[in-house]
Structure formats: structure tokens, C-alpha cells
Amino acid sequence: ETRSKADCIKAMKAELLETKRKFEVETSTFQQTEQLAFYETKSAQLTAKVAELTAKVTELDAAMTQRLQELEAKDQQLQTKEQSIKKLKDLVNEKVRENEAMESAEQGLRDDLQ
């Protein structure tokens, strides 16, 4: 009878150990499932944030491209205006030289007449 009680206690201990092991496995599986859900949620959040930032970068890139085109057009206008100004300066200088030449010739004629 003592032996059967000892065997019974031994069997109960073994059953408790097996139950404890199963509980630990289930607890570990549950924790891993919770962690997996957490990381899946985080991954979805980060994916959404990346999409949002990508959209902003695309928007900024389009705005910068448009601004660059505007600046290039203004630069072209300025170059055209600079060329026009240079031509006008050259024309004015030429007219000044012609005027000086005419004044000089006129002065020469006056001198000749005197």
C-alpha cells in the first residue's frame, strides 16, 4: 500500500510536471503570438509612415522641379535682356563716337572758316 501511494505520488508529480511543461509551452506560444501581433502592427504603421513620407518627397520633388523650371526660364529672360542691354550700350557708344566725330569735324570746319 505504501508502495502504491508512492507510485501514485510519483505519477501525480510526473503529471504535474507534464502539465507545467505544457502550460509553459502554451504561455510561450501565447507570448510569441502577442509579440508577432505587436510587430505586425508596428510594421503596418511603419509601412504607412513610409508611404506618407514617400508622397511628401514626391510632392516636394515636383515642387522643386517646377521651381527649377521657373528659375531657368527667368535666367533665360535675364540673359536675353542682358544681350539686349549690351546691344543698346554698343549702339549708344557707336552713336557717341559718331557724335564726337561730327563735333570734331564741325570744330575743324569752324577753325578752317576763321
PDB file of N, CA and C in Angstrom:
ATOM      1  N   GLU A   1       0.825  -1.190   0.000  1.00  0.00           N
ATOM      2  CA  GLU A   1       0.000   0.000   0.000  1.00  0.00           C
ATOM      3  C   GLU A   1       0.870   1.255   0.000  1.00  0.00           C
ATOM      4  N   THR A   2       1.942   1.259   0.767  1.00  0.00           N
ATOM      5  CA  THR A   2       2.850   2.399   0.798  1.00  0.00           C
ATOM      6  C   THR A   2       3.474   2.583  -0.575  1.00  0.00           C
ATOM      7  N   ARG A   3       3.761   1.435  -1.171  1.00  0.00           N
ATOM      8  CA  ARG A   3       4.366   1.495  -2.488  1.00  0.00           C
ATOM      9  C   ARG A   3       3.374   2.077  -3.500  1.00  0.00           C
ATOM     10  N   SER A   4       2.146   1.689  -3.403  1.00  0.00           N
ATOM     11  CA  SER A   4       1.175   2.195  -4.352  1.00  0.00           C
ATOM     12  C   SER A   4       0.920   3.684  -4.114  1.00  0.00           C
ATOM     13  N   LYS A   5       0.975   4.118  -2.851  1.00  0.00           N
ATOM     14  CA  LYS A   5       0.859   5.562  -2.582  1.00  0.00           C
ATOM     15  C   LYS A   5       2.056   6.304  -3.165  1.00  0.00           C
ATOM     16  N   ALA A   6       3.252   5.731  -3.005  1.00  0.00           N
ATOM     17  CA  ALA A   6       4.467   6.356  -3.547  1.00  0.00           C
ATOM     18  C   ALA A   6       4.395   6.398  -5.061  1.00  0.00           C
ATOM     19  N   ASP A   7       3.918   5.301  -5.679  1.00  0.00           N
ATOM     20  CA  ASP A   7       3.767   5.273  -7.138  1.00  0.00           C
ATOM     21  C   ASP A   7       2.735   6.298  -7.585  1.00  0.00           C
ATOM     22  N   CYS A   8       1.652   6.407  -6.785  1.00  0.00           N
ATOM     23  CA  CYS A   8       0.594   7.366  -7.103  1.00  0.00           C
ATOM     24  C   CYS A   8       1.145   8.794  -7.013  1.00  0.00           C
ATOM     25  N   ILE A   9       1.896   9.066  -5.964  1.00  0.00           N
ATOM     26  CA  ILE A   9       2.506  10.406  -5.786  1.00  0.00           C
ATOM     27  C   ILE A   9       3.489  10.677  -6.916  1.00  0.00           C
ATOM     28  N   LYS A  10       4.258   9.659  -7.250  1.00  0.00           N
ATOM     29  CA  LYS A  10       5.233   9.799  -8.334  1.00  0.00           C
ATOM     30  C   LYS A  10       4.497  10.098  -9.649  1.00  0.00           C
ATOM     31  N   ALA A  11       3.424   9.388  -9.903  1.00  0.00           N
ATOM     32  CA  ALA A  11       2.644   9.587 -11.125  1.00  0.00           C
ATOM     33  C   ALA A  11       2.027  10.983 -11.137  1.00  0.00           C
ATOM     34  N   MET A  12       1.539  11.422  -9.991  1.00  0.00           N
ATOM     35  CA  MET A  12       0.947  12.759  -9.892  1.00  0.00           C
ATOM     36  C   MET A  12       2.007  13.836 -10.130  1.00  0.00           C
ATOM     37  N   LYS A  13       3.214  13.594  -9.566  1.00  0.00           N
ATOM     38  CA  LYS A  13       4.311  14.541  -9.794  1.00  0.00           C
ATOM     39  C   LYS A  13       4.637  14.616 -11.282  1.00  0.00           C
ATOM     40  N   ALA A  14       4.712  13.442 -11.920  1.00  0.00           N
ATOM     41  CA  ALA A  14       5.018  13.398 -13.353  1.00  0.00           C
ATOM     42  C   ALA A  14       3.933  14.125 -14.138  1.00  0.00           C
ATOM     43  N   GLU A  15       2.671  13.898 -13.747  1.00  0.00           N
ATOM     44  CA  GLU A  15       1.562  14.569 -14.423  1.00  0.00           C
ATOM     45  C   GLU A  15       1.620  16.078 -14.212  1.00  0.00           C
ATOM     46  N   LEU A  16       1.960  16.506 -12.992  1.00  0.00           N
ATOM     47  CA  LEU A  16       2.098  17.935 -12.706  1.00  0.00           C
ATOM     48  C   LEU A  16       3.231  18.556 -13.523  1.00  0.00           C
ATOM     49  N   LEU A  17       4.354  17.843 -13.599  1.00  0.00           N
ATOM     50  CA  LEU A  17       5.485  18.333 -14.395  1.00  0.00           C
ATOM     51  C   LEU A  17       5.093  18.451 -15.868  1.00  0.00           C
ATOM     52  N   GLU A  18       4.354  17.440 -16.368  1.00  0.00           N
ATOM     53  CA  GLU A  18       3.916  17.487 -17.768  1.00  0.00           C
ATOM     54  C   GLU A  18       2.935  18.641 -17.980  1.00  0.00           C
ATOM     55  N   THR A  19       2.019  18.849 -17.030  1.00  0.00           N
ATOM     56  CA  THR A  19       1.068  19.953 -17.107  1.00  0.00           C
ATOM     57  C   THR A  19       1.807  21.285 -17.067  1.00  0.00           C
ATOM     58  N   LYS A  20       2.810  21.372 -16.171  1.00  0.00           N
ATOM     59  CA  LYS A  20       3.623  22.596 -16.073  1.00  0.00           C
ATOM     60  C   LYS A  20       4.346  22.854 -17.392  1.00  0.00           C
ATOM     61  N   ARG A  21       4.922  21.799 -17.987  1.00  0.00           N
ATOM     62  CA  ARG A  21       5.640  21.931 -19.258  1.00  0.00           C
ATOM     63  C   ARG A  21       4.685  22.411 -20.353  1.00  0.00           C
ATOM     64  N   LYS A  22       3.497  21.814 -20.430  1.00  0.00           N
ATOM     65  CA  LYS A  22       2.504  22.209 -21.442  1.00  0.00           C
ATOM     66  C   LYS A  22       2.080  23.666 -21.228  1.00  0.00           C
ATOM     67  N   PHE A  23       1.881  24.024 -19.950  1.00  0.00           N
ATOM     68  CA  PHE A  23       1.493  25.402 -19.634  1.00  0.00           C
ATOM     69  C   PHE A  23       2.584  26.374 -20.079  1.00  0.00           C
ATOM     70  N   GLU A  24       3.836  26.031 -19.822  1.00  0.00           N
ATOM     71  CA  GLU A  24       4.951  26.900 -20.232  1.00  0.00           C
ATOM     72  C   GLU A  24       5.015  27.019 -21.750  1.00  0.00           C
ATOM     73  N   VAL A  25       4.792  25.906 -22.450  1.00  0.00           N
ATOM     74  CA  VAL A  25       4.802  25.929 -23.914  1.00  0.00           C
ATOM     75  C   VAL A  25       3.670  26.817 -24.422  1.00  0.00           C
ATOM     76  N   GLU A  26       2.478  26.631 -23.836  1.00  0.00           N
ATOM     77  CA  GLU A  26       1.332  27.446 -24.259  1.00  0.00           C
ATOM     78  C   GLU A  26       1.555  28.923 -23.930  1.00  0.00           C
ATOM     79  N   THR A  27       2.127  29.192 -22.754  1.00  0.00           N
ATOM     80  CA  THR A  27       2.416  30.576 -22.370  1.00  0.00           C
ATOM     81  C   THR A  27       3.425  31.180 -23.341  1.00  0.00           C
ATOM     82  N   SER A  28       4.457  30.421 -23.657  1.00  0.00           N
ATOM     83  CA  SER A  28       5.477  30.895 -24.595  1.00  0.00           C
ATOM     84  C   SER A  28       4.852  31.145 -25.966  1.00  0.00           C
ATOM     85  N   THR A  29       4.008  30.230 -26.433  1.00  0.00           N
ATOM     86  CA  THR A  29       3.341  30.381 -27.728  1.00  0.00           C
ATOM     87  C   THR A  29       2.448  31.620 -27.711  1.00  0.00           C
ATOM     88  N   PHE A  30       1.715  31.816 -26.596  1.00  0.00           N
ATOM     89  CA  PHE A  30       0.849  32.984 -26.461  1.00  0.00           C
ATOM     90  C   PHE A  30       1.674  34.272 -26.517  1.00  0.00           C
ATOM     91  N   GLN A  31       2.794  34.291 -25.780  1.00  0.00           N
ATOM     92  CA  GLN A  31       3.651  35.480 -25.773  1.00  0.00           C
ATOM     93  C   GLN A  31       4.220  35.747 -27.170  1.00  0.00           C
ATOM     94  N   GLN A  32       4.627  34.679 -27.857  1.00  0.00           N
ATOM     95  CA  GLN A  32       5.155  34.855 -29.209  1.00  0.00           C
ATOM     96  C   GLN A  32       4.068  35.382 -30.148  1.00  0.00           C
ATOM     97  N   THR A  33       2.836  34.889 -29.955  1.00  0.00           N
ATOM     98  CA  THR A  33       1.724  35.360 -30.772  1.00  0.00           C
ATOM     99  C   THR A  33       1.463  36.839 -30.507  1.00  0.00           C
ATOM    100  N   GLU A  34       1.500  37.218 -29.222  1.00  0.00           N
ATOM    101  CA  GLU A  34       1.323  38.634 -28.872  1.00  0.00           C
ATOM    102  C   GLU A  34       2.431  39.480 -29.485  1.00  0.00           C
ATOM    103  N   GLN A  35       3.671  38.994 -29.384  1.00  0.00           N
ATOM    104  CA  GLN A  35       4.798  39.730 -29.967  1.00  0.00           C
ATOM    105  C   GLN A  35       4.634  39.852 -31.481  1.00  0.00           C
ATOM    106  N   LEU A  36       4.212  38.759 -32.111  1.00  0.00           N
ATOM    107  CA  LEU A  36       4.015  38.772 -33.551  1.00  0.00           C
ATOM    108  C   LEU A  36       2.946  39.798 -33.924  1.00  0.00           C
ATOM    109  N   ALA A  37       1.863  39.827 -33.187  1.00  0.00           N
ATOM    110  CA  ALA A  37       0.801  40.807 -33.450  1.00  0.00           C
ATOM    111  C   ALA A  37       1.332  42.228 -33.264  1.00  0.00           C
ATOM    112  N   PHE A  38       2.112  42.422 -32.206  1.00  0.00           N
ATOM    113  CA  PHE A  38       2.703  43.744 -31.945  1.00  0.00           C
ATOM    114  C   PHE A  38       3.589  44.169 -33.114  1.00  0.00           C
ATOM    115  N   TYR A  39       4.461  43.245 -33.553  1.00  0.00           N
ATOM    116  CA  TYR A  39       5.378  43.601 -34.646  1.00  0.00           C
ATOM    117  C   TYR A  39       4.647  43.769 -35.968  1.00  0.00           C
ATOM    118  N   GLU A  40       3.579  43.007 -36.175  1.00  0.00           N
ATOM    119  CA  GLU A  40       2.794  43.195 -37.394  1.00  0.00           C
ATOM    120  C   GLU A  40       2.126  44.567 -37.385  1.00  0.00           C
ATOM    121  N   THR A  41       1.623  44.971 -36.223  1.00  0.00           N
ATOM    122  CA  THR A  41       1.018  46.301 -36.092  1.00  0.00           C
ATOM    123  C   THR A  41       2.064  47.382 -36.345  1.00  0.00           C
ATOM    124  N   LYS A  42       3.228  47.232 -35.719  1.00  0.00           N
ATOM    125  CA  LYS A  42       4.310  48.204 -35.917  1.00  0.00           C
ATOM    126  C   LYS A  42       4.713  48.256 -37.388  1.00  0.00           C
ATOM    127  N   SER A  43       4.811  47.094 -38.009  1.00  0.00           N
ATOM    128  CA  SER A  43       5.199  47.031 -39.420  1.00  0.00           C
ATOM    129  C   SER A  43       4.184  47.768 -40.286  1.00  0.00           C
ATOM    130  N   ALA A  44       2.901  47.564 -39.997  1.00  0.00           N
ATOM    131  CA  ALA A  44       1.860  48.260 -40.758  1.00  0.00           C
ATOM    132  C   ALA A  44       1.956  49.769 -40.543  1.00  0.00           C
ATOM    133  N   GLN A  45       2.211  50.185 -39.302  1.00  0.00           N
ATOM    134  CA  GLN A  45       2.354  51.614 -39.010  1.00  0.00           C
ATOM    135  C   GLN A  45       3.545  52.204 -39.758  1.00  0.00           C
ATOM    136  N   LEU A  46       4.662  51.481 -39.725  1.00  0.00           N
ATOM    137  CA  LEU A  46       5.863  51.976 -40.418  1.00  0.00           C
ATOM    138  C   LEU A  46       5.659  52.005 -41.931  1.00  0.00           C
ATOM    139  N   THR A  47       4.968  51.009 -42.454  1.00  0.00           N
ATOM    140  CA  THR A  47       4.681  50.990 -43.888  1.00  0.00           C
ATOM    141  C   THR A  47       3.834  52.193 -44.271  1.00  0.00           C
ATOM    142  N   ALA A  48       2.852  52.514 -43.432  1.00  0.00           N
ATOM    143  CA  ALA A  48       2.010  53.689 -43.689  1.00  0.00           C
ATOM    144  C   ALA A  48       2.838  54.967 -43.615  1.00  0.00           C
ATOM    145  N   LYS A  49       3.737  55.042 -42.641  1.00  0.00           N
ATOM    146  CA  LYS A  49       4.583  56.233 -42.493  1.00  0.00           C
ATOM    147  C   LYS A  49       5.510  56.383 -43.699  1.00  0.00           C
ATOM    148  N   VAL A  50       6.070  55.266 -44.162  1.00  0.00           N
ATOM    149  CA  VAL A  50       6.942  55.302 -45.344  1.00  0.00           C
ATOM    150  C   VAL A  50       6.148  55.783 -46.558  1.00  0.00           C
ATOM    151  N   ALA A  51       4.918  55.293 -46.703  1.00  0.00           N
ATOM    152  CA  ALA A  51       4.086  55.731 -47.830  1.00  0.00           C
ATOM    153  C   ALA A  51       3.802  57.230 -47.730  1.00  0.00           C
ATOM    154  N   GLU A  52       3.519  57.700 -46.510  1.00  0.00           N
ATOM    155  CA  GLU A  52       3.252  59.130 -46.294  1.00  0.00           C
ATOM    156  C   GLU A  52       4.479  59.968 -46.637  1.00  0.00           C
ATOM    157  N   LEU A  53       5.645  59.527 -46.163  1.00  0.00           N
ATOM    158  CA  LEU A  53       6.880  60.271 -46.436  1.00  0.00           C
ATOM    159  C   LEU A  53       7.236  60.216 -47.919  1.00  0.00           C
ATOM    160  N   THR A  54       6.990  59.085 -48.542  1.00  0.00           N
ATOM    161  CA  THR A  54       7.256  58.967 -49.976  1.00  0.00           C
ATOM    162  C   THR A  54       6.375  59.939 -50.758  1.00  0.00           C
ATOM    163  N   ALA A  55       5.121  60.055 -50.349  1.00  0.00           N
ATOM    164  CA  ALA A  55       4.213  61.003 -51.007  1.00  0.00           C
ATOM    165  C   ALA A  55       4.709  62.435 -50.819  1.00  0.00           C
ATOM    166  N   LYS A  56       5.170  62.755 -49.607  1.00  0.00           N
ATOM    167  CA  LYS A  56       5.683  64.112 -49.354  1.00  0.00           C
ATOM    168  C   LYS A  56       6.931  64.384 -50.194  1.00  0.00           C
ATOM    169  N   VAL A  57       7.824  63.400 -50.268  1.00  0.00           N
ATOM    170  CA  VAL A  57       9.046  63.573 -51.063  1.00  0.00           C
ATOM    171  C   VAL A  57       8.682  63.772 -52.532  1.00  0.00           C
ATOM    172  N   THR A  58       7.731  62.996 -53.012  1.00  0.00           N
ATOM    173  CA  THR A  58       7.292  63.130 -54.406  1.00  0.00           C
ATOM    174  C   THR A  58       6.710  64.523 -54.646  1.00  0.00           C
ATOM    175  N   GLU A  59       5.906  64.981 -53.694  1.00  0.00           N
ATOM    176  CA  GLU A  59       5.302  66.312 -53.799  1.00  0.00           C
ATOM    177  C   GLU A  59       6.382  67.398 -53.788  1.00  0.00           C
ATOM    178  N   LEU A  60       7.343  67.274 -52.869  1.00  0.00           N
ATOM    179  CA  LEU A  60       8.430  68.257 -52.799  1.00  0.00           C
ATOM    180  C   LEU A  60       9.291  68.222 -54.051  1.00  0.00           C
ATOM    181  N   ASP A  61       9.530  67.025 -54.572  1.00  0.00           N
ATOM    182  CA  ASP A  61      10.324  66.892 -55.789  1.00  0.00           C
ATOM    183  C   ASP A  61       9.630  67.578 -56.955  1.00  0.00           C
ATOM    184  N   ALA A  62       8.309  67.387 -57.054  1.00  0.00           N
ATOM    185  CA  ALA A  62       7.554  68.040 -58.128  1.00  0.00           C
ATOM    186  C   ALA A  62       7.608  69.560 -57.974  1.00  0.00           C
ATOM    187  N   ALA A  63       7.461  70.035 -56.735  1.00  0.00           N
ATOM    188  CA  ALA A  63       7.511  71.488 -56.492  1.00  0.00           C
ATOM    189  C   ALA A  63       8.896  72.038 -56.822  1.00  0.00           C
ATOM    190  N   MET A  64       9.934  71.305 -56.428  1.00  0.00           N
ATOM    191  CA  MET A  64      11.301  71.772 -56.714  1.00  0.00           C
ATOM    192  C   MET A  64      11.578  71.754 -58.214  1.00  0.00           C
ATOM    193  N   THR A  65      11.075  70.739 -58.901  1.00  0.00           N
ATOM    194  CA  THR A  65      11.263  70.666 -60.356  1.00  0.00           C
ATOM    195  C   THR A  65      10.576  71.847 -61.034  1.00  0.00           C
ATOM    196  N   GLN A  66       9.347  72.142 -60.588  1.00  0.00           N
ATOM    197  CA  GLN A  66       8.620  73.287 -61.150  1.00  0.00           C
ATOM    198  C   GLN A  66       9.373  74.582 -60.871  1.00  0.00           C
ATOM    199  N   ARG A  67       9.860  74.739 -59.640  1.00  0.00           N
ATOM    200  CA  ARG A  67      10.599  75.959 -59.269  1.00  0.00           C
ATOM    201  C   ARG A  67      11.873  76.079 -60.097  1.00  0.00           C
ATOM    202  N   LEU A  68      12.561  74.967 -60.290  1.00  0.00           N
ATOM    203  CA  LEU A  68      13.779  74.973 -61.098  1.00  0.00           C
ATOM    204  C   LEU A  68      13.466  75.406 -62.531  1.00  0.00           C
ATOM    205  N   GLN A  69      12.360  74.895 -63.092  1.00  0.00           N
ATOM    206  CA  GLN A  69      11.976  75.291 -64.446  1.00  0.00           C
ATOM    207  C   GLN A  69      11.660  76.782 -64.501  1.00  0.00           C
ATOM    208  N   GLU A  70      10.986  77.290 -63.467  1.00  0.00           N
ATOM    209  CA  GLU A  70      10.689  78.721 -63.416  1.00  0.00           C
ATOM    210  C   GLU A  70      11.977  79.538 -63.361  1.00  0.00           C
ATOM    211  N   LEU A  71      12.923  79.095 -62.530  1.00  0.00           N
ATOM    212  CA  LEU A  71      14.198  79.816 -62.412  1.00  0.00           C
ATOM    213  C   LEU A  71      14.984  79.766 -63.719  1.00  0.00           C
ATOM    214  N   GLU A  72      14.953  78.613 -64.376  1.00  0.00           N
ATOM    215  CA  GLU A  72      15.649  78.508 -65.664  1.00  0.00           C
ATOM    216  C   GLU A  72      15.021  79.438 -66.693  1.00  0.00           C
ATOM    217  N   ALA A  73      13.682  79.541 -66.684  1.00  0.00           N
ATOM    218  CA  ALA A  73      13.005  80.451 -67.618  1.00  0.00           C
ATOM    219  C   ALA A  73      13.382  81.899 -67.304  1.00  0.00           C
ATOM    220  N   LYS A  74      13.424  82.254 -66.013  1.00  0.00           N
ATOM    221  CA  LYS A  74      13.816  83.617 -65.632  1.00  0.00           C
ATOM    222  C   LYS A  74      15.269  83.885 -66.021  1.00  0.00           C
ATOM    223  N   ASP A  75      16.113  82.886 -65.839  1.00  0.00           N
ATOM    224  CA  ASP A  75      17.517  83.033 -66.220  1.00  0.00           C
ATOM    225  C   ASP A  75      17.628  83.292 -67.721  1.00  0.00           C
ATOM    226  N   GLN A  76      16.845  82.566 -68.496  1.00  0.00           N
ATOM    227  CA  GLN A  76      16.859  82.764 -69.954  1.00  0.00           C
ATOM    228  C   GLN A  76      16.382  84.173 -70.296  1.00  0.00           C
ATOM    229  N   GLN A  77      15.334  84.635 -69.600  1.00  0.00           N
ATOM    230  CA  GLN A  77      14.843  86.002 -69.828  1.00  0.00           C
ATOM    231  C   GLN A  77      15.922  87.023 -69.484  1.00  0.00           C
ATOM    232  N   LEU A  78      16.617  86.794 -68.364  1.00  0.00           N
ATOM    233  CA  LEU A  78      17.677  87.724 -67.963  1.00  0.00           C
ATOM    234  C   LEU A  78      18.812  87.739 -68.980  1.00  0.00           C
ATOM    235  N   GLN A  79      19.167  86.568 -69.483  1.00  0.00           N
ATOM    236  CA  GLN A  79      20.231  86.518 -70.495  1.00  0.00           C
ATOM    237  C   GLN A  79      19.814  87.280 -71.747  1.00  0.00           C
ATOM    238  N   THR A  80      18.561  87.115 -72.134  1.00  0.00           N
ATOM    239  CA  THR A  80      18.055  87.839 -73.310  1.00  0.00           C
ATOM    240  C   THR A  80      18.090  89.338 -73.057  1.00  0.00           C
ATOM    241  N   LYS A  81      17.660  89.753 -71.860  1.00  0.00           N
ATOM    242  CA  LYS A  81      17.684  91.185 -71.518  1.00  0.00           C
ATOM    243  C   LYS A  81      19.112  91.704 -71.477  1.00  0.00           C
ATOM    244  N   GLU A  82      20.039  90.913 -70.917  1.00  0.00           N
ATOM    245  CA  GLU A  82      21.447  91.331 -70.871  1.00  0.00           C
ATOM    246  C   GLU A  82      21.999  91.515 -72.278  1.00  0.00           C
ATOM    247  N   GLN A  83      21.630  90.599 -73.184  1.00  0.00           N
ATOM    248  CA  GLN A  83      22.090  90.727 -74.575  1.00  0.00           C
ATOM    249  C   GLN A  83      21.513  92.001 -75.211  1.00  0.00           C
ATOM    250  N   SER A  84      20.231  92.272 -74.928  1.00  0.00           N
ATOM    251  CA  SER A  84      19.608  93.490 -75.472  1.00  0.00           C
ATOM    252  C   SER A  84      20.292  94.731 -74.915  1.00  0.00           C
ATOM    253  N   ILE A  85      20.570  94.721 -73.617  1.00  0.00           N
ATOM    254  CA  ILE A  85      21.248  95.863 -72.983  1.00  0.00           C
ATOM    255  C   ILE A  85      22.631  96.055 -73.584  1.00  0.00           C
ATOM    256  N   LYS A  86      23.355  94.964 -73.803  1.00  0.00           N
ATOM    257  CA  LYS A  86      24.687  95.058 -74.398  1.00  0.00           C
ATOM    258  C   LYS A  86      24.601  95.656 -75.806  1.00  0.00           C
ATOM    259  N   LYS A  87      23.617  95.202 -76.583  1.00  0.00           N
ATOM    260  CA  LYS A  87      23.448  95.749 -77.935  1.00  0.00           C
ATOM    261  C   LYS A  87      23.133  97.242 -77.876  1.00  0.00           C
ATOM    262  N   LEU A  88      22.254  97.617 -76.926  1.00  0.00           N
ATOM    263  CA  LEU A  88      21.922  99.041 -76.784  1.00  0.00           C
ATOM    264  C   LEU A  88      23.145  99.846 -76.357  1.00  0.00           C
ATOM    265  N   LYS A  89      23.935  99.318 -75.422  1.00  0.00           N
ATOM    266  CA  LYS A  89      25.160 100.019 -74.996  1.00  0.00           C
ATOM    267  C   LYS A  89      26.102 100.195 -76.172  1.00  0.00           C
ATOM    268  N   ASP A  90      26.269  99.121 -76.950  1.00  0.00           N
ATOM    269  CA  ASP A  90      27.139  99.204 -78.120  1.00  0.00           C
ATOM    270  C   ASP A  90      26.625 100.257 -79.105  1.00  0.00           C
ATOM    271  N   LEU A  91      25.312 100.274 -79.312  1.00  0.00           N
ATOM    272  CA  LEU A  91      24.709 101.244 -80.219  1.00  0.00           C
ATOM    273  C   LEU A  91      24.897 102.668 -79.699  1.00  0.00           C
ATOM    274  N   VAL A  92      24.678 102.843 -78.378  1.00  0.00           N
ATOM    275  CA  VAL A  92      24.867 104.173 -77.771  1.00  0.00           C
ATOM    276  C   VAL A  92      26.327 104.593 -77.917  1.00  0.00           C
ATOM    277  N   ASN A  93      27.262 103.696 -77.619  1.00  0.00           N
ATOM    278  CA  ASN A  93      28.693 104.033 -77.754  1.00  0.00           C
ATOM    279  C   ASN A  93      29.043 104.397 -79.196  1.00  0.00           C
ATOM    280  N   GLU A  94      28.452 103.663 -80.129  1.00  0.00           N
ATOM    281  CA  GLU A  94      28.704 103.956 -81.540  1.00  0.00           C
ATOM    282  C   GLU A  94      28.164 105.346 -81.896  1.00  0.00           C
ATOM    283  N   LYS A  95      26.969 105.658 -81.416  1.00  0.00           N
ATOM    284  CA  LYS A  95      26.374 106.974 -81.682  1.00  0.00           C
ATOM    285  C   LYS A  95      27.190 108.082 -81.009  1.00  0.00           C
ATOM    286  N   VAL A  96      27.687 107.801 -79.800  1.00  0.00           N
ATOM    287  CA  VAL A  96      28.529 108.788 -79.105  1.00  0.00           C
ATOM    288  C   VAL A  96      29.793 109.039 -79.926  1.00  0.00           C
ATOM    289  N   ARG A  97      30.410 107.959 -80.424  1.00  0.00           N
ATOM    290  CA  ARG A  97      31.613 108.120 -81.255  1.00  0.00           C
ATOM    291  C   ARG A  97      31.294 108.908 -82.531  1.00  0.00           C
ATOM    292  N   GLU A  98      30.153 108.570 -83.156  1.00  0.00           N
ATOM    293  CA  GLU A  98      29.754 109.310 -84.363  1.00  0.00           C
ATOM    294  C   GLU A  98      29.532 110.786 -84.034  1.00  0.00           C
ATOM    295  N   ASN A  99      28.873 111.035 -82.914  1.00  0.00           N
ATOM    296  CA  ASN A  99      28.605 112.415 -82.499  1.00  0.00           C
ATOM    297  C   ASN A  99      29.911 113.156 -82.232  1.00  0.00           C
ATOM    298  N   GLU A 100      30.835 112.462 -81.535  1.00  0.00           N
ATOM    299  CA  GLU A 100      32.132 113.096 -81.263  1.00  0.00           C
ATOM    300  C   GLU A 100      32.879 113.371 -82.567  1.00  0.00           C
ATOM    301  N   ALA A 101      32.781 112.444 -83.501  1.00  0.00           N
ATOM    302  CA  ALA A 101      33.452 112.636 -84.793  1.00  0.00           C
ATOM    303  C   ALA A 101      32.836 113.813 -85.541  1.00  0.00           C
ATOM    304  N   MET A 102      31.502 113.905 -85.488  1.00  0.00           N
ATOM    305  CA  MET A 102      30.833 115.018 -86.166  1.00  0.00           C
ATOM    306  C   MET A 102      31.181 116.343 -85.494  1.00  0.00           C
ATOM    307  N   GLU A 103      31.211 116.352 -84.150  1.00  0.00           N
ATOM    308  CA  GLU A 103      31.574 117.582 -83.438  1.00  0.00           C
ATOM    309  C   GLU A 103      33.009 117.992 -83.775  1.00  0.00           C
ATOM    310  N   SER A 104      33.871 116.974 -83.853  1.00  0.00           N
ATOM    311  CA  SER A 104      35.262 117.255 -84.191  1.00  0.00           C
ATOM    312  C   SER A 104      35.359 117.824 -85.616  1.00  0.00           C
ATOM    313  N   ALA A 105      34.615 117.222 -86.527  1.00  0.00           N
ATOM    314  CA  ALA A 105      34.627 117.712 -87.924  1.00  0.00           C
ATOM    315  C   ALA A 105      34.037 119.115 -87.984  1.00  0.00           C
ATOM    316  N   GLU A 106      32.970 119.331 -87.235  1.00  0.00           N
ATOM    317  CA  GLU A 106      32.339 120.650 -87.195  1.00  0.00           C
ATOM    318  C   GLU A 106      33.312 121.685 -86.638  1.00  0.00           C
ATOM    319  N   GLN A 107      34.024 121.305 -85.570  1.00  0.00           N
ATOM    320  CA  GLN A 107      35.013 122.214 -84.988  1.00  0.00           C
ATOM    321  C   GLN A 107      36.126 122.491 -85.996  1.00  0.00           C
ATOM    322  N   GLY A 108      36.520 121.453 -86.740  1.00  0.00           N
ATOM    323  CA  GLY A 108      37.552 121.627 -87.770  1.00  0.00           C
ATOM    324  C   GLY A 108      37.090 122.598 -88.835  1.00  0.00           C
ATOM    325  N   LEU A 109      35.825 122.514 -89.245  1.00  0.00           N
ATOM    326  CA  LEU A 109      35.282 123.439 -90.240  1.00  0.00           C
ATOM    327  C   LEU A 109      35.247 124.860 -89.694  1.00  0.00           C
ATOM    328  N   ARG A 110      34.838 125.009 -88.443  1.00  0.00           N
ATOM    329  CA  ARG A 110      34.814 126.354 -87.846  1.00  0.00           C
ATOM    330  C   ARG A 110      36.222 126.950 -87.821  1.00  0.00           C
ATOM    331  N   ASP A 111      37.171 126.092 -87.416  1.00  0.00           N
ATOM    332  CA  ASP A 111      38.563 126.556 -87.377  1.00  0.00           C
ATOM    333  C   ASP A 111      39.025 126.974 -88.773  1.00  0.00           C
ATOM    334  N   ASP A 112      38.613 126.182 -89.779  1.00  0.00           N
ATOM    335  CA  ASP A 112      39.004 126.485 -91.154  1.00  0.00           C
ATOM    336  C   ASP A 112      38.389 127.814 -91.618  1.00  0.00           C
ATOM    337  N   LEU A 113      37.172 128.071 -91.156  1.00  0.00           N
ATOM    338  CA  LEU A 113      36.477 129.290 -91.569  1.00  0.00           C
ATOM    339  C   LEU A 113      37.067 130.526 -90.893  1.00  0.00           C
ATOM    340  N   GLN A 114      37.676 130.382 -89.810  1.00  0.00           N
ATOM    341  CA  GLN A 114      38.194 131.546 -89.104  1.00  0.00           C
ATOM    342  C   GLN A 114      39.531 131.928 -89.587  1.00  0.00           C
TER     343      GLN A 114
END
